[in-house]
């Protein structure tokens, strides 16, 4: 019978209790909006210990990156056409046309991505679904370098397509 890991030397039972307390109790406090800053600290410590001490030699970072990409692409799948599609709030095809008029071929350097080939609603949607697929491949550990590279290119393309709607810290961290 395998005991719960004790990376801090406080005993297996106490480690289990602290972990459950943080992941259930502190998470409940955050969901309820009570003492959110104080509740976030034990969660952060628990995740740090799990990531760097318990699973330090595991591909946790790769799986975490895959899950973050999956969340980003999945949420964009429902939004991107309304935001940057042909009839969207800020149609990306119009921005590409203006950029090409002003900068010529140099516009590819200012707005890198795959939407220079096709910026239709179908292409925007297809990129979000492809991102979900490659996120799952990365999560499963299939072709990790290739999957991560494709995810970067796809998200970079969507980042430019989303214009001001994807101009937040979350989006910069994925690039």
mmCIF file of C-alpha atoms in Angstrom:
data_model
loop_
_atom_site.group_PDB
_atom_site.id
_atom_site.type_symbol
_atom_site.label_atom_id
_atom_site.label_comp_id
_atom_site.label_asym_id
_atom_site.label_seq_id
_atom_site.Cartn_x
_atom_site.Cartn_y
_atom_site.Cartn_z
ATOM 1 C CA UNK A 1 0.000 0.000 0.000
ATOM 2 C CA UNK A 2 1.485 3.300 -1.101
ATOM 3 C CA UNK A 3 1.375 6.260 1.302
ATOM 4 C CA UNK A 4 0.545 9.841 0.321
ATOM 5 C CA UNK A 5 3.758 11.710 -0.627
ATOM 6 C CA UNK A 6 5.402 13.700 2.164
ATOM 7 C CA UNK A 7 7.677 16.173 0.356
ATOM 8 C CA UNK A 8 7.920 18.614 3.278
ATOM 9 C CA UNK A 9 8.678 16.032 5.981
ATOM 10 C CA UNK A 10 5.539 16.722 8.036
ATOM 11 C CA UNK A 11 4.109 13.213 7.798
ATOM 12 C CA UNK A 12 1.987 11.512 5.195
ATOM 13 C CA UNK A 13 -1.323 12.060 7.022
ATOM 14 C CA UNK A 14 -0.664 15.753 7.655
ATOM 15 C CA UNK A 15 0.447 16.244 4.036
ATOM 16 C CA UNK A 16 -2.777 14.644 2.834
ATOM 17 C CA UNK A 17 -4.874 16.768 5.187
ATOM 18 C CA UNK A 18 -3.136 19.997 4.164
ATOM 19 C CA UNK A 19 -3.524 19.169 0.477
ATOM 20 C CA UNK A 20 -7.223 18.307 0.763
ATOM 21 C CA UNK A 21 -7.790 21.364 2.953
ATOM 22 C CA UNK A 22 -6.177 23.634 0.395
ATOM 23 C CA UNK A 23 -7.741 22.100 -2.692
ATOM 24 C CA UNK A 24 -11.244 21.758 -1.252
ATOM 25 C CA UNK A 25 -11.523 24.298 1.525
ATOM 26 C CA UNK A 26 -9.587 27.143 -0.048
ATOM 27 C CA UNK A 27 -11.144 26.510 -3.449
ATOM 28 C CA UNK A 28 -14.597 26.738 -1.844
ATOM 29 C CA UNK A 29 -13.650 30.049 -0.242
ATOM 30 C CA UNK A 30 -12.537 31.411 -3.598
ATOM 31 C CA UNK A 31 -15.733 30.249 -5.315
ATOM 32 C CA UNK A 32 -17.777 31.928 -2.578
ATOM 33 C CA UNK A 33 -15.680 35.092 -2.824
ATOM 34 C CA UNK A 34 -14.561 34.909 0.806
ATOM 35 C CA UNK A 35 -10.970 35.700 1.781
ATOM 36 C CA UNK A 36 -9.872 35.093 -1.790
ATOM 37 C CA UNK A 37 -6.343 36.430 -1.420
ATOM 38 C CA UNK A 38 -5.692 34.474 1.726
ATOM 39 C CA UNK A 39 -7.239 31.340 0.249
ATOM 40 C CA UNK A 40 -5.173 31.613 -2.924
ATOM 41 C CA UNK A 41 -1.854 31.314 -1.064
ATOM 42 C CA UNK A 42 -2.325 27.726 0.214
ATOM 43 C CA UNK A 43 -3.526 26.698 -3.241
ATOM 44 C CA UNK A 44 -0.458 28.253 -4.854
ATOM 45 C CA UNK A 45 1.856 26.529 -2.362
ATOM 46 C CA UNK A 46 0.108 23.195 -2.926
ATOM 47 C CA UNK A 47 0.436 23.529 -6.706
ATOM 48 C CA UNK A 48 4.075 24.599 -6.382
ATOM 49 C CA UNK A 49 4.926 21.600 -4.229
ATOM 50 C CA UNK A 50 3.047 19.288 -6.598
ATOM 51 C CA UNK A 51 4.734 20.734 -9.675
ATOM 52 C CA UNK A 52 8.294 21.100 -8.504
ATOM 53 C CA UNK A 53 8.756 18.595 -5.679
ATOM 54 C CA UNK A 54 6.381 15.669 -6.139
ATOM 55 C CA UNK A 55 6.159 15.650 -9.945
ATOM 56 C CA UNK A 56 9.396 17.485 -10.718
ATOM 57 C CA UNK A 57 10.584 14.915 -13.231
ATOM 58 C CA UNK A 58 7.137 14.458 -14.791
ATOM 59 C CA UNK A 59 5.913 16.201 -17.925
ATOM 60 C CA UNK A 60 3.475 18.224 -15.819
ATOM 61 C CA UNK A 61 4.435 21.515 -17.436
ATOM 62 C CA UNK A 62 3.711 20.067 -20.854
ATOM 63 C CA UNK A 63 0.308 18.801 -19.757
ATOM 64 C CA UNK A 64 -0.491 22.064 -18.021
ATOM 65 C CA UNK A 65 0.434 24.032 -21.140
ATOM 66 C CA UNK A 66 -1.772 21.709 -23.191
ATOM 67 C CA UNK A 67 -4.715 22.310 -20.853
ATOM 68 C CA UNK A 68 -4.244 26.083 -20.953
ATOM 69 C CA UNK A 69 -4.099 26.036 -24.746
ATOM 70 C CA UNK A 70 -7.164 23.788 -24.828
ATOM 71 C CA UNK A 71 -9.115 26.226 -22.650
ATOM 72 C CA UNK A 72 -8.033 29.151 -24.826
ATOM 73 C CA UNK A 73 -8.895 27.500 -28.135
ATOM 74 C CA UNK A 74 -12.150 26.037 -26.813
ATOM 75 C CA UNK A 75 -13.392 29.407 -25.578
ATOM 76 C CA UNK A 76 -12.354 31.112 -28.823
ATOM 77 C CA UNK A 77 -14.225 28.505 -30.859
ATOM 78 C CA UNK A 78 -17.460 30.079 -29.639
ATOM 79 C CA UNK A 79 -16.338 33.702 -29.928
ATOM 80 C CA UNK A 80 -13.911 34.266 -32.787
ATOM 81 C CA UNK A 81 -16.435 34.546 -35.634
ATOM 82 C CA UNK A 82 -18.500 37.096 -33.703
ATOM 83 C CA UNK A 83 -15.411 39.079 -32.798
ATOM 84 C CA UNK A 84 -13.267 38.946 -35.953
ATOM 85 C CA UNK A 85 -15.344 37.171 -38.589
ATOM 86 C CA UNK A 86 -16.628 38.672 -41.813
ATOM 87 C CA UNK A 87 -19.684 40.133 -40.044
ATOM 88 C CA UNK A 88 -17.956 40.394 -36.651
ATOM 89 C CA UNK A 89 -17.331 43.410 -34.461
ATOM 90 C CA UNK A 90 -13.824 43.968 -35.905
ATOM 91 C CA UNK A 91 -13.510 41.935 -39.115
ATOM 92 C CA UNK A 92 -9.952 40.690 -39.408
ATOM 93 C CA UNK A 93 -10.051 40.521 -43.199
ATOM 94 C CA UNK A 94 -10.457 44.320 -43.286
ATOM 95 C CA UNK A 95 -7.417 44.776 -41.058
ATOM 96 C CA UNK A 96 -5.373 42.489 -43.293
ATOM 97 C CA UNK A 97 -6.462 44.437 -46.385
ATOM 98 C CA UNK A 98 -5.494 47.784 -44.801
ATOM 99 C CA UNK A 99 -2.171 46.389 -43.598
ATOM 100 C CA UNK A 100 -1.347 45.094 -47.065
ATOM 101 C CA UNK A 101 -2.301 48.423 -48.666
ATOM 102 C CA UNK A 102 -0.067 50.361 -46.285
ATOM 103 C CA UNK A 103 2.918 48.053 -45.895
ATOM 104 C CA UNK A 104 2.790 45.670 -48.841
ATOM 105 C CA UNK A 105 4.545 42.368 -48.213
ATOM 106 C CA UNK A 106 6.038 43.776 -45.005
ATOM 107 C CA UNK A 107 2.572 43.490 -43.487
ATOM 108 C CA UNK A 108 3.297 39.764 -43.078
ATOM 109 C CA UNK A 109 5.959 40.762 -40.531
ATOM 110 C CA UNK A 110 3.580 43.049 -38.647
ATOM 111 C CA UNK A 111 0.717 40.565 -38.524
ATOM 112 C CA UNK A 112 2.269 37.096 -38.748
ATOM 113 C CA UNK A 113 -0.063 34.163 -39.038
ATOM 114 C CA UNK A 114 -1.826 31.773 -41.329
ATOM 115 C CA UNK A 115 -4.831 33.996 -42.015
ATOM 116 C CA UNK A 116 -3.037 35.713 -44.894
ATOM 117 C CA UNK A 117 -4.017 32.650 -46.917
ATOM 118 C CA UNK A 118 -7.665 32.616 -45.822
ATOM 119 C CA UNK A 119 -9.360 34.795 -43.211
ATOM 120 C CA UNK A 120 -12.923 33.589 -43.753
ATOM 121 C CA UNK A 121 -15.255 32.625 -40.926
ATOM 122 C CA UNK A 122 -14.633 28.971 -41.749
ATOM 123 C CA UNK A 123 -10.860 29.459 -41.499
ATOM 124 C CA UNK A 124 -11.146 31.251 -38.154
ATOM 125 C CA UNK A 125 -13.343 28.462 -36.831
ATOM 126 C CA UNK A 126 -11.116 25.715 -38.267
ATOM 127 C CA UNK A 127 -8.062 27.156 -36.514
ATOM 128 C CA UNK A 128 -9.817 27.032 -33.148
ATOM 129 C CA UNK A 129 -10.780 23.400 -33.691
ATOM 130 C CA UNK A 130 -7.284 22.522 -34.907
ATOM 131 C CA UNK A 131 -5.943 24.188 -31.758
ATOM 132 C CA UNK A 132 -8.195 21.987 -29.630
ATOM 133 C CA UNK A 133 -6.998 18.906 -31.493
ATOM 134 C CA UNK A 134 -3.297 19.734 -31.120
ATOM 135 C CA UNK A 135 -3.865 20.631 -27.449
ATOM 136 C CA UNK A 136 -5.240 17.149 -26.888
ATOM 137 C CA UNK A 137 -2.295 15.632 -28.772
ATOM 138 C CA UNK A 138 0.118 17.573 -26.545
ATOM 139 C CA UNK A 139 -1.835 16.535 -23.462
ATOM 140 C CA UNK A 140 -1.472 12.902 -24.497
ATOM 141 C CA UNK A 141 2.232 13.384 -25.202
ATOM 142 C CA UNK A 142 1.878 12.715 -28.933
ATOM 143 C CA UNK A 143 4.402 14.582 -31.059
ATOM 144 C CA UNK A 144 5.071 17.100 -28.253
ATOM 145 C CA UNK A 145 7.493 19.418 -30.076
ATOM 146 C CA UNK A 146 5.469 19.444 -33.261
ATOM 147 C CA UNK A 147 2.199 19.930 -31.346
ATOM 148 C CA UNK A 148 3.619 22.784 -29.252
ATOM 149 C CA UNK A 149 4.977 24.507 -32.359
ATOM 150 C CA UNK A 150 1.657 24.205 -34.181
ATOM 151 C CA UNK A 151 -0.188 25.485 -31.114
ATOM 152 C CA UNK A 152 2.081 28.525 -30.983
ATOM 153 C CA UNK A 153 1.527 29.330 -34.676
ATOM 154 C CA UNK A 154 -2.233 28.817 -34.446
ATOM 155 C CA UNK A 155 -2.571 30.939 -31.311
ATOM 156 C CA UNK A 156 -0.344 33.655 -32.749
ATOM 157 C CA UNK A 157 -2.657 33.757 -35.766
ATOM 158 C CA UNK A 158 -5.755 33.986 -33.569
ATOM 159 C CA UNK A 159 -4.076 36.569 -31.347
ATOM 160 C CA UNK A 160 -3.721 38.918 -34.311
ATOM 161 C CA UNK A 161 -7.191 38.066 -35.609
ATOM 162 C CA UNK A 162 -8.723 38.842 -32.211
ATOM 163 C CA UNK A 163 -7.133 42.303 -32.223
ATOM 164 C CA UNK A 164 -8.122 44.234 -29.067
ATOM 165 C CA UNK A 165 -10.196 41.327 -27.800
ATOM 166 C CA UNK A 166 -7.076 39.203 -27.289
ATOM 167 C CA UNK A 167 -4.858 41.946 -25.945
ATOM 168 C CA UNK A 168 -4.630 40.733 -22.348
ATOM 169 C CA UNK A 169 -1.912 39.227 -20.153
ATOM 170 C CA UNK A 170 -3.390 35.739 -20.590
ATOM 171 C CA UNK A 171 -2.884 35.956 -24.327
ATOM 172 C CA UNK A 172 0.669 37.259 -24.095
ATOM 173 C CA UNK A 173 1.618 34.411 -21.771
ATOM 174 C CA UNK A 174 0.645 31.862 -24.410
ATOM 175 C CA UNK A 175 2.963 33.530 -26.893
#
